[in-house]
Coordinates of C-alpha atoms in Angstrom, one line a residue:
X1 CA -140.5 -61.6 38.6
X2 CA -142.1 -58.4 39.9
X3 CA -140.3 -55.2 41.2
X4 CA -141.4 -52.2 42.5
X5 CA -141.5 -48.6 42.0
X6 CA -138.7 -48.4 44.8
X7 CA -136.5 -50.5 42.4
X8 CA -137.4 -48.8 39.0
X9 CA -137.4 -45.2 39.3
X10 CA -133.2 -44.9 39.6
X11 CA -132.4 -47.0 36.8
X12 CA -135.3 -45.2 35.2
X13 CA -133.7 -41.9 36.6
X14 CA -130.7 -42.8 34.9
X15 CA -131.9 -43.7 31.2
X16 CA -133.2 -40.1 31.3
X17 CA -130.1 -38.5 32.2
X18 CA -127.9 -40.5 29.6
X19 CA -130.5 -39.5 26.9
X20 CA -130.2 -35.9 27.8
X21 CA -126.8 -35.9 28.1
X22 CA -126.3 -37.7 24.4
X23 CA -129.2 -35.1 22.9
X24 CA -127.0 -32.3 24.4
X25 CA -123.7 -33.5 22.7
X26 CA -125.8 -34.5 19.7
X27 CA -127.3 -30.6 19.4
X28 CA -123.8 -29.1 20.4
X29 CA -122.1 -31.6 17.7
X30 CA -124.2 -30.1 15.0
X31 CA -123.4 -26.6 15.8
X32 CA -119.9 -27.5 16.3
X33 CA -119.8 -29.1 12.9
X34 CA -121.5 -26.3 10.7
X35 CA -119.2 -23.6 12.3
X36 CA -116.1 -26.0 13.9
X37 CA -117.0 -24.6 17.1
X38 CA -117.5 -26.7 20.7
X39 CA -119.7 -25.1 22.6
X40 CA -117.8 -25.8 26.0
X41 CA -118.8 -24.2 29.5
X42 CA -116.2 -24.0 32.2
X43 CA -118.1 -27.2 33.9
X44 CA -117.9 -29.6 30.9
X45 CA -113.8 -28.1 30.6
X46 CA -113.3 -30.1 34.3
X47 CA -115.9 -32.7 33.5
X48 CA -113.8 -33.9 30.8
X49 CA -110.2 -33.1 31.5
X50 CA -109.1 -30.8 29.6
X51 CA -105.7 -28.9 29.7
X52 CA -104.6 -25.9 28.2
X53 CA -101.1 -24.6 27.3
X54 CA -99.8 -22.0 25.1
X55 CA -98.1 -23.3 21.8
X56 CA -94.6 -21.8 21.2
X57 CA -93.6 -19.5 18.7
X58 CA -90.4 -19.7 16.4
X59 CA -88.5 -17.5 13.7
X60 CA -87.9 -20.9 11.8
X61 CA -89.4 -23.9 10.4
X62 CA -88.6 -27.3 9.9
X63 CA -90.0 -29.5 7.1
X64 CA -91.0 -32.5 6.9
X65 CA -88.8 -35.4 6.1
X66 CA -87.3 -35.1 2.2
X67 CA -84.9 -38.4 0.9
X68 CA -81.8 -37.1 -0.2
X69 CA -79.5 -39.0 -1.9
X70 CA -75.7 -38.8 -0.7
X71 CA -72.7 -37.4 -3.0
X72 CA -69.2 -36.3 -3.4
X73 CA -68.5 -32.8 -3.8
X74 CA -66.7 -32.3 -7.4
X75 CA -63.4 -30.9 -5.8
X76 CA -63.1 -33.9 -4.2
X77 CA -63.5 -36.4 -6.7
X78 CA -61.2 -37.8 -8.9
X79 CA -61.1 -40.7 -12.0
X80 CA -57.2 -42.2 -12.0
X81 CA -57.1 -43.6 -15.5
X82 CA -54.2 -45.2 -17.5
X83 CA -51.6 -42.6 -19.0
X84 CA -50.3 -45.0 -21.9
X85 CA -51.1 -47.8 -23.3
X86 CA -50.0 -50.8 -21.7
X87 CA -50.5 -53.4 -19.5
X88 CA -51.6 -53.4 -15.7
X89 CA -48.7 -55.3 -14.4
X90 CA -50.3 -54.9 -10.2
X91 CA -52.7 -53.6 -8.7
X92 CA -51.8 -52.4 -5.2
X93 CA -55.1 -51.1 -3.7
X94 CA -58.4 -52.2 -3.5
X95 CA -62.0 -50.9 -3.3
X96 CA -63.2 -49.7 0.3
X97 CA -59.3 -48.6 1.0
X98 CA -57.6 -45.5 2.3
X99 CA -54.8 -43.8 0.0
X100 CA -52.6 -40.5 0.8
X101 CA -52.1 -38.6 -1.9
X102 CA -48.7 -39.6 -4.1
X103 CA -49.3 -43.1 -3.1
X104 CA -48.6 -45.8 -5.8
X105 CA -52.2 -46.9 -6.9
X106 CA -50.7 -49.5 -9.8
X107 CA -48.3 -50.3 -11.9
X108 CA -48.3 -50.2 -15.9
X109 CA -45.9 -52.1 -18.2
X110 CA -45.6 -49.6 -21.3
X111 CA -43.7 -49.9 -24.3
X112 CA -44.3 -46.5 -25.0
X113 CA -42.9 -44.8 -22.2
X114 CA -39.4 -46.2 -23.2
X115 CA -40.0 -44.5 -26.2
X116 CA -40.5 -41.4 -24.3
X117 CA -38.0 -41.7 -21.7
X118 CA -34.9 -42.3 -25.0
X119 CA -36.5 -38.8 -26.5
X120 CA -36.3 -37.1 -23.0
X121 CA -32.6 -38.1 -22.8
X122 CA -31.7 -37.5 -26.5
X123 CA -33.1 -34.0 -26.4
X124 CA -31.5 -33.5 -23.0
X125 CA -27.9 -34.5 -24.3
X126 CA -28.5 -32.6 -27.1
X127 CA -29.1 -29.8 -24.8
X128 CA -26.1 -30.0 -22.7
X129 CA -24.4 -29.8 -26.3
X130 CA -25.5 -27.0 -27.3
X131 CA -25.4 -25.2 -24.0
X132 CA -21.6 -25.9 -23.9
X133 CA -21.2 -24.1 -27.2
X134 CA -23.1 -21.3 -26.6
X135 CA -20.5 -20.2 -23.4
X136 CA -17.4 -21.1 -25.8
X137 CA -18.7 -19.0 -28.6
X138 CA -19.4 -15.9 -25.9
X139 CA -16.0 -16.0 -24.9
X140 CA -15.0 -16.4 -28.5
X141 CA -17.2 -13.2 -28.9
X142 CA -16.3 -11.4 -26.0
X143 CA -12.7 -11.4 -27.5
X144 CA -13.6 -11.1 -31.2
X145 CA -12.7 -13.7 -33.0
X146 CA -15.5 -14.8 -34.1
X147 CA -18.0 -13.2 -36.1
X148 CA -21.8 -12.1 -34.5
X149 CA -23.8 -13.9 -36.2
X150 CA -22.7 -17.4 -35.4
X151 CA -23.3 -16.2 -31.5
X152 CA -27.0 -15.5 -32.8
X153 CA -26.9 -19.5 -34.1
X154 CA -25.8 -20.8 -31.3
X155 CA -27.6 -18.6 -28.9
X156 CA -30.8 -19.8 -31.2
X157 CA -30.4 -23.8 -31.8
X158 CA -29.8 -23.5 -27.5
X159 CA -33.0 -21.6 -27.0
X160 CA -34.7 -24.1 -29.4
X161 CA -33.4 -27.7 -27.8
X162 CA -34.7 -25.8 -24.4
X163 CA -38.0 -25.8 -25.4
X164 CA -37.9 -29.8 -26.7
X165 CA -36.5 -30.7 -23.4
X166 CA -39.2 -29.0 -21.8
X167 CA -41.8 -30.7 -24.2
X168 CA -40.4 -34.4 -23.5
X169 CA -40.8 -33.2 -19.7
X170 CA -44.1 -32.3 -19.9
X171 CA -44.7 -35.9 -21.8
X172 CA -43.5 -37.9 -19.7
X173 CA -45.1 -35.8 -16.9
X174 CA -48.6 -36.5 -18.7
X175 CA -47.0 -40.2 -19.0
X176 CA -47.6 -40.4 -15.4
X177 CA -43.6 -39.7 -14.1
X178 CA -43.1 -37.4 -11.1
X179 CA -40.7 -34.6 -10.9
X180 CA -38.4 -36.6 -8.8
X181 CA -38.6 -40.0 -11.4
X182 CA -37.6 -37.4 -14.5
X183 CA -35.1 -36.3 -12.7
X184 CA -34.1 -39.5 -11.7
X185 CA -33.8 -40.8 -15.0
X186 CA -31.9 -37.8 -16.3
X187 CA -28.9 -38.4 -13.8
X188 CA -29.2 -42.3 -13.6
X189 CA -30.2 -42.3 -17.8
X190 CA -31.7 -45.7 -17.1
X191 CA -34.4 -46.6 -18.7
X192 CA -37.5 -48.2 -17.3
X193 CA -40.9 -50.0 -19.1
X194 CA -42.8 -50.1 -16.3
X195 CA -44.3 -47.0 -14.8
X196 CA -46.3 -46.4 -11.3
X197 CA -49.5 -44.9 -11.4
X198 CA -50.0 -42.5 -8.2
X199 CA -53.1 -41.1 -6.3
X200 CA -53.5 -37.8 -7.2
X201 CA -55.2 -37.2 -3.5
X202 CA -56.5 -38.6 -0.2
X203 CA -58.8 -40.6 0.4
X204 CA -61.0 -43.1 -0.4
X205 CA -61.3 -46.1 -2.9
X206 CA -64.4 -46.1 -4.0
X207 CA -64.6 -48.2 -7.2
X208 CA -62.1 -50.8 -9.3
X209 CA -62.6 -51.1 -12.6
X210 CA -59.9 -53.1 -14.1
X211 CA -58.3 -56.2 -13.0
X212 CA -54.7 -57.2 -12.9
X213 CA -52.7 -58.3 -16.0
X214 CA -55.3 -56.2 -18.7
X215 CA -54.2 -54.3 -21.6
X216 CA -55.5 -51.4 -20.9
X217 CA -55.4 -48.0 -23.7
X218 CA -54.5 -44.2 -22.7
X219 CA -56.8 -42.8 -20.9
X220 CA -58.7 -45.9 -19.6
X221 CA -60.4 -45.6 -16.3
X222 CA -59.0 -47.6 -13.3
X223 CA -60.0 -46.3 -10.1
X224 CA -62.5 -43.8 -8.8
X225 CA -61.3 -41.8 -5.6
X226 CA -62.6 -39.3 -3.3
X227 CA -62.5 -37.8 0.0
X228 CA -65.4 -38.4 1.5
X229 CA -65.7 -35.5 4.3
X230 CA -67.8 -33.0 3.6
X231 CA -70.5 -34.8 1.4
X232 CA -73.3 -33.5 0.1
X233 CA -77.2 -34.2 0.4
X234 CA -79.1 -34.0 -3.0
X235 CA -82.7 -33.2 -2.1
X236 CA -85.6 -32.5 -5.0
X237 CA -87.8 -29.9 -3.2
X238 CA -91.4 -29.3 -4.6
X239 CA -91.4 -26.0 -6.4
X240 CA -94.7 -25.2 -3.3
X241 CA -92.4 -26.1 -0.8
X242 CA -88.9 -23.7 -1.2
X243 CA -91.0 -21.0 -0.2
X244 CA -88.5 -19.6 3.0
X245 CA -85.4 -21.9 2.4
X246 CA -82.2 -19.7 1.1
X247 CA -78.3 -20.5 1.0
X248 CA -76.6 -20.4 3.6
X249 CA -80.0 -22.1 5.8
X250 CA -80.3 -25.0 7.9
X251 CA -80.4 -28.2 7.7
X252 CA -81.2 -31.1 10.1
X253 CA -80.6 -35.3 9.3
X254 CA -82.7 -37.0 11.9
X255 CA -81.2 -40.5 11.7
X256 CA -77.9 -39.2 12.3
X257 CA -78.9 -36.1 14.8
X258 CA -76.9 -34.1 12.6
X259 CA -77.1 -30.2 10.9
X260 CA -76.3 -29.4 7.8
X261 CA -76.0 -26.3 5.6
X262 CA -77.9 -25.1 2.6
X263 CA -75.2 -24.7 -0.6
X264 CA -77.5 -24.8 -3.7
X265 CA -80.6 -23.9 -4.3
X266 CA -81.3 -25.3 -8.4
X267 CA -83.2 -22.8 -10.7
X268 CA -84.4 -25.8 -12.5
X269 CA -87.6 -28.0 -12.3
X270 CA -87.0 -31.5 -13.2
X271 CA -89.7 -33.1 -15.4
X272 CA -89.9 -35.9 -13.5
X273 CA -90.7 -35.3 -10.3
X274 CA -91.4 -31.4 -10.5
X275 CA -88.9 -30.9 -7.8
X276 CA -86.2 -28.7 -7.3
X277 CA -82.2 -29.8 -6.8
X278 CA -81.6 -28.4 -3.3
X279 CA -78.1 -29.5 -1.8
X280 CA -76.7 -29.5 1.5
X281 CA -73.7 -29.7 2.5
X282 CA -72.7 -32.4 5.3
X283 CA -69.4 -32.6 7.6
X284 CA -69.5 -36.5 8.6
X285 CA -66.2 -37.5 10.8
X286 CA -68.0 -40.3 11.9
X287 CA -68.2 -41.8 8.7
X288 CA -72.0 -43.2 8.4
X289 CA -72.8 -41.7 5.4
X290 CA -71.7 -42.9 2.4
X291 CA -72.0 -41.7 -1.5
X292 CA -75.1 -43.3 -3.0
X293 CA -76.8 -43.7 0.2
X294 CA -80.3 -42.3 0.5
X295 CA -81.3 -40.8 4.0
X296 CA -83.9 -38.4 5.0
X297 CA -83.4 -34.9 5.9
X298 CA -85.4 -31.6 7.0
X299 CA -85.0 -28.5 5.8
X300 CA -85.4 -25.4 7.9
X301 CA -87.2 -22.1 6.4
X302 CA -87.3 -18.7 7.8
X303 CA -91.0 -17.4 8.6
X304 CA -93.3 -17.8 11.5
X305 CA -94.5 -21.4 13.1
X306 CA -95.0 -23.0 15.9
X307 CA -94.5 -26.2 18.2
X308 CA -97.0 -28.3 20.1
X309 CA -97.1 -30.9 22.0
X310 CA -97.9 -34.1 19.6
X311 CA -100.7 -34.6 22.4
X312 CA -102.8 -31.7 21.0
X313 CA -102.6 -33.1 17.6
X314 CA -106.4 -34.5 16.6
X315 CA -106.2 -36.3 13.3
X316 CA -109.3 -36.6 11.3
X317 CA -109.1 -38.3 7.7
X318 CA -105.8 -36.6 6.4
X319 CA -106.0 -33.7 8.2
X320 CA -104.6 -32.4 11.7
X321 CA -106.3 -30.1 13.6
X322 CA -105.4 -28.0 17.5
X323 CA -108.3 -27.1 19.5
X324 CA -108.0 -23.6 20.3
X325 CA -109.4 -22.6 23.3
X326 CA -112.4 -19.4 22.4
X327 CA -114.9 -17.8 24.8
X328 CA -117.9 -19.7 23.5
X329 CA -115.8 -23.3 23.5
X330 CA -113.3 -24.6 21.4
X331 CA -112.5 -24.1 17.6
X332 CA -111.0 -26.5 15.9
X333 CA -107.9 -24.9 14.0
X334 CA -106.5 -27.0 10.9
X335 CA -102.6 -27.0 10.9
X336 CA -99.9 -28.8 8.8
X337 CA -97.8 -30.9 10.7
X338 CA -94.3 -30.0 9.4
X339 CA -92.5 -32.3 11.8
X340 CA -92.6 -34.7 15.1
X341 CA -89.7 -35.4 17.0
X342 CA -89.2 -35.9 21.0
X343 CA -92.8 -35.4 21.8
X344 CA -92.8 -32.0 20.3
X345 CA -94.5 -31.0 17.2
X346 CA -93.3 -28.2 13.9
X347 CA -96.6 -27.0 12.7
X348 CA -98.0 -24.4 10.5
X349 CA -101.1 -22.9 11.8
X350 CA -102.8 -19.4 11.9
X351 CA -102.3 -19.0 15.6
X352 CA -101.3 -16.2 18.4
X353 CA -99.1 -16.5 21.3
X354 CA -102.2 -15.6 23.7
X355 CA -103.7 -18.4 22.1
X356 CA -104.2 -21.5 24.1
X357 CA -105.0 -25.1 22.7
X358 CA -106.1 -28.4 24.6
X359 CA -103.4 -31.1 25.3
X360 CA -105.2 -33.2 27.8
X361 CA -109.1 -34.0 27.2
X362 CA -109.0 -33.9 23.7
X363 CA -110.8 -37.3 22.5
X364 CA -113.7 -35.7 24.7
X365 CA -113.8 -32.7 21.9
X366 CA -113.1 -34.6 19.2
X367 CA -116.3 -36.9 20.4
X368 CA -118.3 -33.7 20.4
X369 CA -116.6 -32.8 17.0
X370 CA -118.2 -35.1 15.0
X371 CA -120.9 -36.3 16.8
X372 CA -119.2 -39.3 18.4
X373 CA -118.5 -40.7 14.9
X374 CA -114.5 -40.2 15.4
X375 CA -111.8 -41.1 17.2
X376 CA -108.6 -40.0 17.9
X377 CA -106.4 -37.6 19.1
X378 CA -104.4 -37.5 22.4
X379 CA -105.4 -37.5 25.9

């Protein structure tokens, strides 16, 4: 089929204007690679869309994401173990549940503590004894007929019983008997085999480790307790990264949408992972953290950086670059995206507050970058 001249010369019009077009992006894509410079007139800027805005300047930094691993603070932590040896007669709480302190945890069968509780009253009756005849012999002193020295004696074997009452007290405190239950058995002087085992604070179960009717020795472990509000947030920092963190700093949990604070900053690296124990401390009312969970969290670091729109992020291999608006073009700035939340972008970047960086049009750039070879970016 023939056409004419009439029907050629656009298309062929066209063709010639699409080859200069990609030799002029292929000649400014060179010389934007070799000095990461887009050579970009005011024309091409509305050709291709492109918006500007300024990026935002701030006295702190947030990192990126860390996992942190959560824990109970020491003070709030306790192991109830068995104080005789015996046998675990009930158990009367359970894993998961919610004790005030002085609540009755278990109870022990012991034959020892019978043993304890006859000394307590021996030594106590023995006591009264000898208190008794200490005021008759001052009143037999006070009217002199008795000699001196058997007031010393008396006054001495009182003074001495004291001091074994008060070790059979502290006994059968260590035995596990309150204030009120020696008392108790000093007026009633009943004696008892099996002995309750209290919390010795409020909170939480967290672990069982025996099961009703053992024989159990002193000092074996039976329940793990703690109060669970504040926590804390074990974090192993690289040694590169504490560079701006101190005590007393920020801290942000993005999952939960909630700050913490900055406690501890370790002076050790671990040989592991060559990181750093950082811990922060957590309030948590709500209650959806939970020891031995891991969750991530951001650390905030005083020194200069900025936020961006994610839009004027261009990625490229590993990297993330800003184009910075210059008078010849565009320069392509590398940054370190520290983190993204909400549309908004925590970066480290060698900028200025009169600089201005593209938000819309940048796929355009990033096209002229590399010499069409990449993709990318926002628009």
């Amino acid at each position: 089929m023939n056409l004419d001249s009439r029907t050629l010369r656009p298309q062929h019009h066209l063709r010639v204007a699409q080859l200069a077009l990609t030799a002029a992006l292929l000649s400014g894509a060179a010389a934007a690679l070799a000095a990461d410079i887009i050579p970009i007139d005011a024309t091409q800027r509305r050709a291709f869309g492109i918006q500007l805005t300024a990026p935002e300047g701030t006295d702190e930094t947030r990192s990126r994401r860390y996992p942190a691993r959560v824990t109970v603070p020491n003070p709030q932590l306790r192991v109830v173990s068995a104080p005789q040896d015996g046998i675990l007669v009930a158990l009367l709480v359970a894993e998961g549940e919610r004790v005030v302190a002085g609540q009755a945890l278990a109870e022990l069968r012991s034959p020892g503590l019978v043993d304890l509780q006859s000394a307590f009253l021996e030594a106590s009756t023995r006591l009264e004894l000898a208190s008794s005849e200490l005021e008759r012999d001052q009143r037999l002193a006070r009217d002199g007929l008795i000699a001196e020295r058997r007031l010393f004696e008396t006054r001495a074997r009182q003074r001495e019983l004291t001091t074994t009452v008060e070790q059979q007290r502290q006994r059968l405190a260590i035995a596990g008997l309150s204030d009120t239950d020696i008392a108790t058995l000093r007026d009633s002087r009943q004696l008892g085999s099996t002995l309750p085992i209290r919390a010795p604070l409020a909170g939480v179960v967290l672990e069982q480790m025996v099961a009703t009717g053992e024989s159990v020795a002193a000092a074996t472990p039976l329940y793990r307790i703690a109060e669970l509000d504040p926590l804390w947030l074990e974090v192993h920092v690289p040694v590169d990264d504490l560079a701006g963190l101190t005590i007393g700093g920020r801290a942000w949990l993005p999952e939960l949408e909630r700050p913490g604070t900055i406690i501890t900053i370790g002076r050790m690296v671990h040989e592991r992972d060559q990181g750093v124990l950082v811990r922060v401390e957590v309030t948590d009312s709500s209650g959806r953290l939970r020891p031995g969970q891991f969750i991530e969290v951001q650390l905030t670091a005083a020194g200069t950086g900025w936020q961006v729109p994610v839009s004027a992020l261009v990625r490229q291999g590993d990297r993330a670059y800003l184009f910075v608006a210059r008078p010849e073009g565009f320069a392509a700035v590398p940054v370190t995206v520290l983190s993204e939340q909400d549309g908004r972008a925590m970066i480290a970047a060698e900028l200025t507050p009169e600089d201005r960086i593209a938000t819309r049009g940048t796929v355009a750039l990033k096209a002229i970058w590399l010499g069409g070879e990449g993709s990318g970016g926002g628009e």
